[in-house]
mmCIF file of C-alpha atoms in Angstrom:
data_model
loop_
_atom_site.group_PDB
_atom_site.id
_atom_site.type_symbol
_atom_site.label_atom_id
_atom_site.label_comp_id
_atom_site.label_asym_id
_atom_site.label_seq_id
_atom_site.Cartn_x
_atom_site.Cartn_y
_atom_site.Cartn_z
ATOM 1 C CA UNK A 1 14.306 -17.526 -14.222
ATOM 2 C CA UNK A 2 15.454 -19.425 -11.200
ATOM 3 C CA UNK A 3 14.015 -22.662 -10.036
ATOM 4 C CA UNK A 4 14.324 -24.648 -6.873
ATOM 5 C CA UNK A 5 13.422 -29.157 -7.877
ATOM 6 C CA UNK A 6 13.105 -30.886 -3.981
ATOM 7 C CA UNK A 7 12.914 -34.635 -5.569
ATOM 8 C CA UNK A 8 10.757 -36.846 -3.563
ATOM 9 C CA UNK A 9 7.584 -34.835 -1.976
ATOM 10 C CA UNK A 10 7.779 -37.836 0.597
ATOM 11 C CA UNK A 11 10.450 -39.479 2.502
ATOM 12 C CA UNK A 12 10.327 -41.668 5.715
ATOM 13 C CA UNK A 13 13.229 -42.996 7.791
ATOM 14 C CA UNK A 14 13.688 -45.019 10.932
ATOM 15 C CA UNK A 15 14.655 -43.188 13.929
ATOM 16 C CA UNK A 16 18.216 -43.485 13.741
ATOM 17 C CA UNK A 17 18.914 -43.489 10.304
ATOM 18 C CA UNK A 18 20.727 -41.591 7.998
ATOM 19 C CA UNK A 19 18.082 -38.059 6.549
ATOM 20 C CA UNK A 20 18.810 -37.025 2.781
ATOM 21 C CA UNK A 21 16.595 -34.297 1.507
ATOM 22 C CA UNK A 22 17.317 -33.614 -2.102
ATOM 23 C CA UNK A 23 17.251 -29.973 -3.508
ATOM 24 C CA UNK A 24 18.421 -29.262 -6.972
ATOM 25 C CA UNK A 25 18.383 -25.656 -7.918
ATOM 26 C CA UNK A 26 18.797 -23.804 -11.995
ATOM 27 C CA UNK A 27 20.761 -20.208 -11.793
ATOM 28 C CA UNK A 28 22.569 -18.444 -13.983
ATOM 29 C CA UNK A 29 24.585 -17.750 -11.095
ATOM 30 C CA UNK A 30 25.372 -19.113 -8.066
ATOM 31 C CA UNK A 31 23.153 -18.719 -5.721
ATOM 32 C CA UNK A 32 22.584 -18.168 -1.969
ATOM 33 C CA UNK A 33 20.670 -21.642 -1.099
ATOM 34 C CA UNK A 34 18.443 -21.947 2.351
ATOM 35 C CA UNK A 35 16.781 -24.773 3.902
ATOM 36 C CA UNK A 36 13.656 -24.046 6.188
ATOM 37 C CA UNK A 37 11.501 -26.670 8.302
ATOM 38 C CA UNK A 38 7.812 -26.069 8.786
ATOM 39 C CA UNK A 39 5.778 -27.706 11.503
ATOM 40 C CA UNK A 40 2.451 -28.095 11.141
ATOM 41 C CA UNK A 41 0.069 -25.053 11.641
ATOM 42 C CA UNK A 42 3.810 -22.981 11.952
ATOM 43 C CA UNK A 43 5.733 -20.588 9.724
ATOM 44 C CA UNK A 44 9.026 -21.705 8.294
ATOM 45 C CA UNK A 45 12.315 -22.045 10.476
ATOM 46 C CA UNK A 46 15.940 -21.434 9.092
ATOM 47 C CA UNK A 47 17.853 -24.798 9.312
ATOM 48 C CA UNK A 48 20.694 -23.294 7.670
ATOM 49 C CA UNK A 49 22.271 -21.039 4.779
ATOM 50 C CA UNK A 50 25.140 -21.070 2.170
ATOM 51 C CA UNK A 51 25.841 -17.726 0.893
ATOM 52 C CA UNK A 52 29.072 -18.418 -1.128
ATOM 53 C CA UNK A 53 31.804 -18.916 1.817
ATOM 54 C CA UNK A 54 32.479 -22.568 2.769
ATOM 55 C CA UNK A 55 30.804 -25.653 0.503
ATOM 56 C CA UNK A 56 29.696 -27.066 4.147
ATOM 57 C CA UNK A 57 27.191 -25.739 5.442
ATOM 58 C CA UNK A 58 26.013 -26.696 9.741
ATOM 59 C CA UNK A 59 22.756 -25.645 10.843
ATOM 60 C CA UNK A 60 20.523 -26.076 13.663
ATOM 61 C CA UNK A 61 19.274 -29.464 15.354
ATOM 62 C CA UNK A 62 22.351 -31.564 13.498
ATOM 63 C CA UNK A 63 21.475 -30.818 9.988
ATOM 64 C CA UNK A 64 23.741 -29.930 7.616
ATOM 65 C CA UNK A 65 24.122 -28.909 3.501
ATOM 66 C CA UNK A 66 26.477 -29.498 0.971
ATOM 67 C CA UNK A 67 27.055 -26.829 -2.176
ATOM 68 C CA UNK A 68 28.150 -28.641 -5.307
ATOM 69 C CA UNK A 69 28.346 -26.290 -8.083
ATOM 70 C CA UNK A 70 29.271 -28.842 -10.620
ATOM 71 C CA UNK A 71 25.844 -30.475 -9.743
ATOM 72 C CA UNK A 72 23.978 -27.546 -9.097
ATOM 73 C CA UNK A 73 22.717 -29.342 -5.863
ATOM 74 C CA UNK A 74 21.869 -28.369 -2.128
ATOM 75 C CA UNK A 75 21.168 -31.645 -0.646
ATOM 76 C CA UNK A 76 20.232 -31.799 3.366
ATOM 77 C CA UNK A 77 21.427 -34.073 5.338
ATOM 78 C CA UNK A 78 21.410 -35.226 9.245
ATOM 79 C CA UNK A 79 23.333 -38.384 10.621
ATOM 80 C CA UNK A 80 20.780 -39.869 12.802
ATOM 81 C CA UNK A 81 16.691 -39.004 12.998
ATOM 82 C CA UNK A 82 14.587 -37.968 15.551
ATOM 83 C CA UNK A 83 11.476 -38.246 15.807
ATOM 84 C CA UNK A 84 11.158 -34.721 16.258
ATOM 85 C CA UNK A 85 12.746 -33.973 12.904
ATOM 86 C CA UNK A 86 9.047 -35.296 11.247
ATOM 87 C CA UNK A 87 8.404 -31.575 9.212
ATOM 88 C CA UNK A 88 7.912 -30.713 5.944
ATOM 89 C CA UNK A 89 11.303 -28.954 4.714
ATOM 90 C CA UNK A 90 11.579 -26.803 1.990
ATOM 91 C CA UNK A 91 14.563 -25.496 0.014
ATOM 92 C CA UNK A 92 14.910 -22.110 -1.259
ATOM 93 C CA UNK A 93 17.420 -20.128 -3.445
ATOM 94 C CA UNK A 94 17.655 -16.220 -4.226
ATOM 95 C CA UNK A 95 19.997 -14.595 -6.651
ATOM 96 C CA UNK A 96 22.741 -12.448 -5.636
ATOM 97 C CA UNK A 97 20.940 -9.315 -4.151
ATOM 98 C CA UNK A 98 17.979 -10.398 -5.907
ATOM 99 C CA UNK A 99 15.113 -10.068 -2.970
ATOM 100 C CA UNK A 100 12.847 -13.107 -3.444
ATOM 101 C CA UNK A 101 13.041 -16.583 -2.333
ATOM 102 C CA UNK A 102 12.119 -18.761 -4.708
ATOM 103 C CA UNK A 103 11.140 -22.185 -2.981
ATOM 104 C CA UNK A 104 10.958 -25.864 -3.901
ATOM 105 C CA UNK A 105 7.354 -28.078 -3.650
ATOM 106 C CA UNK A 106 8.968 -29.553 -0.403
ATOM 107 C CA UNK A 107 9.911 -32.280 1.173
ATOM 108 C CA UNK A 108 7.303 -33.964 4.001
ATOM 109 C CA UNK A 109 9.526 -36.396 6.452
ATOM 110 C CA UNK A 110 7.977 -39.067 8.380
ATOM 111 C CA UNK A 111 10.382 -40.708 11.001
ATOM 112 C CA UNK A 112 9.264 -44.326 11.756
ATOM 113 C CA UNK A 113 9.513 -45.200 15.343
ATOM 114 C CA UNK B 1 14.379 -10.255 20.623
ATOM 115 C CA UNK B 2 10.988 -9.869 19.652
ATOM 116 C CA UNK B 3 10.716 -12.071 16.549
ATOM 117 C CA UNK B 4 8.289 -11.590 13.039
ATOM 118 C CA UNK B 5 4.686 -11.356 14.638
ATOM 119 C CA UNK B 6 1.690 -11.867 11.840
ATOM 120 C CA UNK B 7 -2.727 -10.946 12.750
ATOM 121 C CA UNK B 8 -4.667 -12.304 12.616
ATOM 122 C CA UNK B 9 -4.092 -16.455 13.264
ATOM 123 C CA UNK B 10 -6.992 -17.189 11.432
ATOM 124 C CA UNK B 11 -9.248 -15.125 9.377
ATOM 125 C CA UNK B 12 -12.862 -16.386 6.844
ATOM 126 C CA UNK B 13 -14.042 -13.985 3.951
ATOM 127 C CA UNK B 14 -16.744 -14.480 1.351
ATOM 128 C CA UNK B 15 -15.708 -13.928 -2.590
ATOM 129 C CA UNK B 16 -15.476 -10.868 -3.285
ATOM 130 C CA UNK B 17 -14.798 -9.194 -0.385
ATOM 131 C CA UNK B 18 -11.440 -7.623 1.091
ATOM 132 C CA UNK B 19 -9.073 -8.743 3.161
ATOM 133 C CA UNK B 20 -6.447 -6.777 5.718
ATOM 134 C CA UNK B 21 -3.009 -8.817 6.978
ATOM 135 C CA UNK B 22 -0.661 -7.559 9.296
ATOM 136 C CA UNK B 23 3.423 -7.844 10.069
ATOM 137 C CA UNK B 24 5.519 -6.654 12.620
ATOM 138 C CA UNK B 25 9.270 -7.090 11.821
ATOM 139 C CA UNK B 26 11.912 -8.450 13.687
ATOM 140 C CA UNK B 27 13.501 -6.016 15.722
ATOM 141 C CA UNK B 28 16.390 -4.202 13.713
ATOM 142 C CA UNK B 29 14.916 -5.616 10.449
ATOM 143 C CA UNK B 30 14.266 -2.866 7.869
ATOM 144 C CA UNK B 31 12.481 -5.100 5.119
ATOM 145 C CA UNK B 32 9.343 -6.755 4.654
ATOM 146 C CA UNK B 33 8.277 -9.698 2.032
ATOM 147 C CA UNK B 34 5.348 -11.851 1.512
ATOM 148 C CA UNK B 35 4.076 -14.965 0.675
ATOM 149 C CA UNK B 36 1.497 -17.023 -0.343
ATOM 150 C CA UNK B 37 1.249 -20.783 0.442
ATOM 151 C CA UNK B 38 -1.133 -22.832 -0.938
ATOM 152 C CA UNK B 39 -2.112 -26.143 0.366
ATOM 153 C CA UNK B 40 0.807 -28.586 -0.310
ATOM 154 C CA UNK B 41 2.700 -25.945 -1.875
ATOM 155 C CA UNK B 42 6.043 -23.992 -1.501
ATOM 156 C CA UNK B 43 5.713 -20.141 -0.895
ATOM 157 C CA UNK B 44 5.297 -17.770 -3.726
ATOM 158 C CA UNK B 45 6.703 -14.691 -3.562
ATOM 159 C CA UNK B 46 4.274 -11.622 -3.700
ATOM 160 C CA UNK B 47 6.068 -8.630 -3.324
ATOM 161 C CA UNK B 48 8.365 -6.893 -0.346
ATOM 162 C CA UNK B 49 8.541 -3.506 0.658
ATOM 163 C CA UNK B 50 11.670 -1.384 1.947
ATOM 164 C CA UNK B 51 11.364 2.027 3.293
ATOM 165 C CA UNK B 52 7.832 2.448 2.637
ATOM 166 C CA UNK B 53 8.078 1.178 -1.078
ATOM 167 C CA UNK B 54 7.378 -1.328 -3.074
ATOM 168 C CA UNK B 55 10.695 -3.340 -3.904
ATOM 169 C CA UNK B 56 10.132 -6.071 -5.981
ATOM 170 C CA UNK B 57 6.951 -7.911 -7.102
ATOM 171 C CA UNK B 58 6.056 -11.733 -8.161
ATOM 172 C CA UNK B 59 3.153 -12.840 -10.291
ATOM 173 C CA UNK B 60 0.013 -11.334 -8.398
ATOM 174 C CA UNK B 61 -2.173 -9.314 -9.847
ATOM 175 C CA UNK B 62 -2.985 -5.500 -8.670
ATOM 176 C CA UNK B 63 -5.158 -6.615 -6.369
ATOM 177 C CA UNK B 64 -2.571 -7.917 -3.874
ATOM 178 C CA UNK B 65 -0.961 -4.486 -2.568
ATOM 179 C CA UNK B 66 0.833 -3.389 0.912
ATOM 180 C CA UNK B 67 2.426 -0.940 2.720
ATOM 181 C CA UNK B 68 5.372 -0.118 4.738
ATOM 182 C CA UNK B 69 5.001 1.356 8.106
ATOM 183 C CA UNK B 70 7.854 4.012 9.086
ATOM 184 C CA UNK B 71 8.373 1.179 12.040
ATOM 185 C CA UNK B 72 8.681 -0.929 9.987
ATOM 186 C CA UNK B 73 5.671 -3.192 10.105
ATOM 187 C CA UNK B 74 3.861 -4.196 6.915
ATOM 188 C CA UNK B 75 0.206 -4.745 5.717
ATOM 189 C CA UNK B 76 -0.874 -6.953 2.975
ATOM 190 C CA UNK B 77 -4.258 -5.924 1.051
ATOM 191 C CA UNK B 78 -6.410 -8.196 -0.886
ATOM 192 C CA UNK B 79 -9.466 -6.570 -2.552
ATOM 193 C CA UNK B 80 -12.439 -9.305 -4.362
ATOM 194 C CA UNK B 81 -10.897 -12.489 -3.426
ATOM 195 C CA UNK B 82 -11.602 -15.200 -5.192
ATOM 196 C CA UNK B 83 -11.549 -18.884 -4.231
ATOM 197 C CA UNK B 84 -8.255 -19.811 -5.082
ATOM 198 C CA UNK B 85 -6.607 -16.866 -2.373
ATOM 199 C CA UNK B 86 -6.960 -19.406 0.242
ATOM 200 C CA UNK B 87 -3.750 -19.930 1.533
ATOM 201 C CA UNK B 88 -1.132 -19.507 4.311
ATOM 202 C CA UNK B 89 0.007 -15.610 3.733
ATOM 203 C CA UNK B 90 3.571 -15.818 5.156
ATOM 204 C CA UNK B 91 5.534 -13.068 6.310
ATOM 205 C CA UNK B 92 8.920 -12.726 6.434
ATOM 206 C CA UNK B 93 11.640 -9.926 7.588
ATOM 207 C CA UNK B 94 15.068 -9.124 6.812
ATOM 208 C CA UNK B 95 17.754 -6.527 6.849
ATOM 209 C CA UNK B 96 18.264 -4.604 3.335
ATOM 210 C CA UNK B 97 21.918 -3.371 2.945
ATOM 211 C CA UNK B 98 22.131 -0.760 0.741
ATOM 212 C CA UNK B 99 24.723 -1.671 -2.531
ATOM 213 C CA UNK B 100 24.475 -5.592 -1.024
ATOM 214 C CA UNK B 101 20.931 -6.667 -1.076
ATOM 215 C CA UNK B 102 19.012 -8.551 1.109
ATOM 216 C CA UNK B 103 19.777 -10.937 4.123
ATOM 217 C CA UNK B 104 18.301 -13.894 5.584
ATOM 218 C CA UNK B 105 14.861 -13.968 5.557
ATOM 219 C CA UNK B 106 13.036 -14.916 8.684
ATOM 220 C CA UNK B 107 9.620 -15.800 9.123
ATOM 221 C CA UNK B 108 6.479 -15.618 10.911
ATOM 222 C CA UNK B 109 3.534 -18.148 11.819
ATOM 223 C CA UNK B 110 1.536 -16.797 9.355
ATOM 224 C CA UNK B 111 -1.992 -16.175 8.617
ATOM 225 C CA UNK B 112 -4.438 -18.856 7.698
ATOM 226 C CA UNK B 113 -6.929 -17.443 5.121
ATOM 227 C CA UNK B 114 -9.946 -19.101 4.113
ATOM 228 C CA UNK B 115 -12.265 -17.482 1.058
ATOM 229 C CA UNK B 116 -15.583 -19.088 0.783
#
């Protein structure tokens, strides 16, 4: 069975600073790996995708993934907060044609003014 | 581009009673899957229907079923809730390609069920 591990169900950052999200996932094979931002009282957004083409992944708003196979990892990353980035953010995997997400605990960002 | 639309916003039921949520897919979307969140939680994955059928199922019980609309839109049905079906009931759409499985999933806002 797959599983998605987001360590750290709390992270703050100045406004400014460097945003690292951390999002482990366990497959048997690799993957297709998503990261999606919810705002309060909202659904969930697509930041971004890998689905097996380049390691680097860009998304929306200046985020951005990297896909290392050797450590099974899917960490987010964006070079300088905004206060508007303040969201919980959740990682997700599926399998191949597999047709569920399977989604970490998430990751609640504060951004410190 | 009319994006995933969920009814209602907001919805309060007593234990034991039923419960009817609605989806309407993005346009040129042919699949539908669901979602529970509970408070603090990720989404779990409760089942998703393409053309009209049931295409995979998570770990809910029989009394979580849907449908499949032939335009596509999608109803989840929960018969005697209980306490712990509170939850954000997420929606999301995609595009099934036959022999290549399922796209990107996108989302709606949701539907904020409270069982008393």
């Amino acid at each position: 069975a797959q599983s998605v591990t987001q360590l750290g169900s709390h992270v703050s950052v100045s406004e400014g600073a460097l945003v690292l999200l951390r999002c482990n996932y366990s497959s048997s094979v690799p993957p297709y790996l998503f990261w999606y931002v919810q705002y309060p009282n909202q659904g969930l957004q697509l930041l971004l995708k890998y689905t097996s083409a380049a390691t680097l992944v860009k998304g929306i708003n200046g985020f951005e993934a990297e896909f290392k196979k050797s450590e099974t990892s899917f960490h987010l990353t964006k070079p300088s907060a905004h206060m508007s980035d303040a969201a919980e953010y959740f990682c997700a995997a599926s399998s191949g044609s597999a047709r569920q997400l399977t989604f970490g605990s998430g990751t609640q960002l504060t951004v410190l003014p | 581009e009319t994006g995933v639309t969920q009814s209602p916003t907001h919805l309060i039921k007593t234990r034991g009673q039923q419960v009817t949520l609605r989806c309407s897919s993005q346009s040129g979307h042919n699949t539908v899957s669901w979602y529970q969140q509970a408070l603090g939680q990720g989404p779990q994955f409760i089942f998703q229907y393409y053309r009209e059928e049931e295409n995979g199922r998570g770990n809910f019980p029989p009394r979580f079923s849907g449908l499949q609309f032939p335009n596509y839109s999608s109803e989840l049905n929960v018969n005697a809730l209980e306490l712990d079906d509170s939850a954000l009931y997420l929606c999301a759409s995609s595009l099934e390609l036959p022999g290549v499985g399922t796209d990107t999933q996108y989302f709606g806002p949701g539907t904020r069920l409270t069982v008393l």
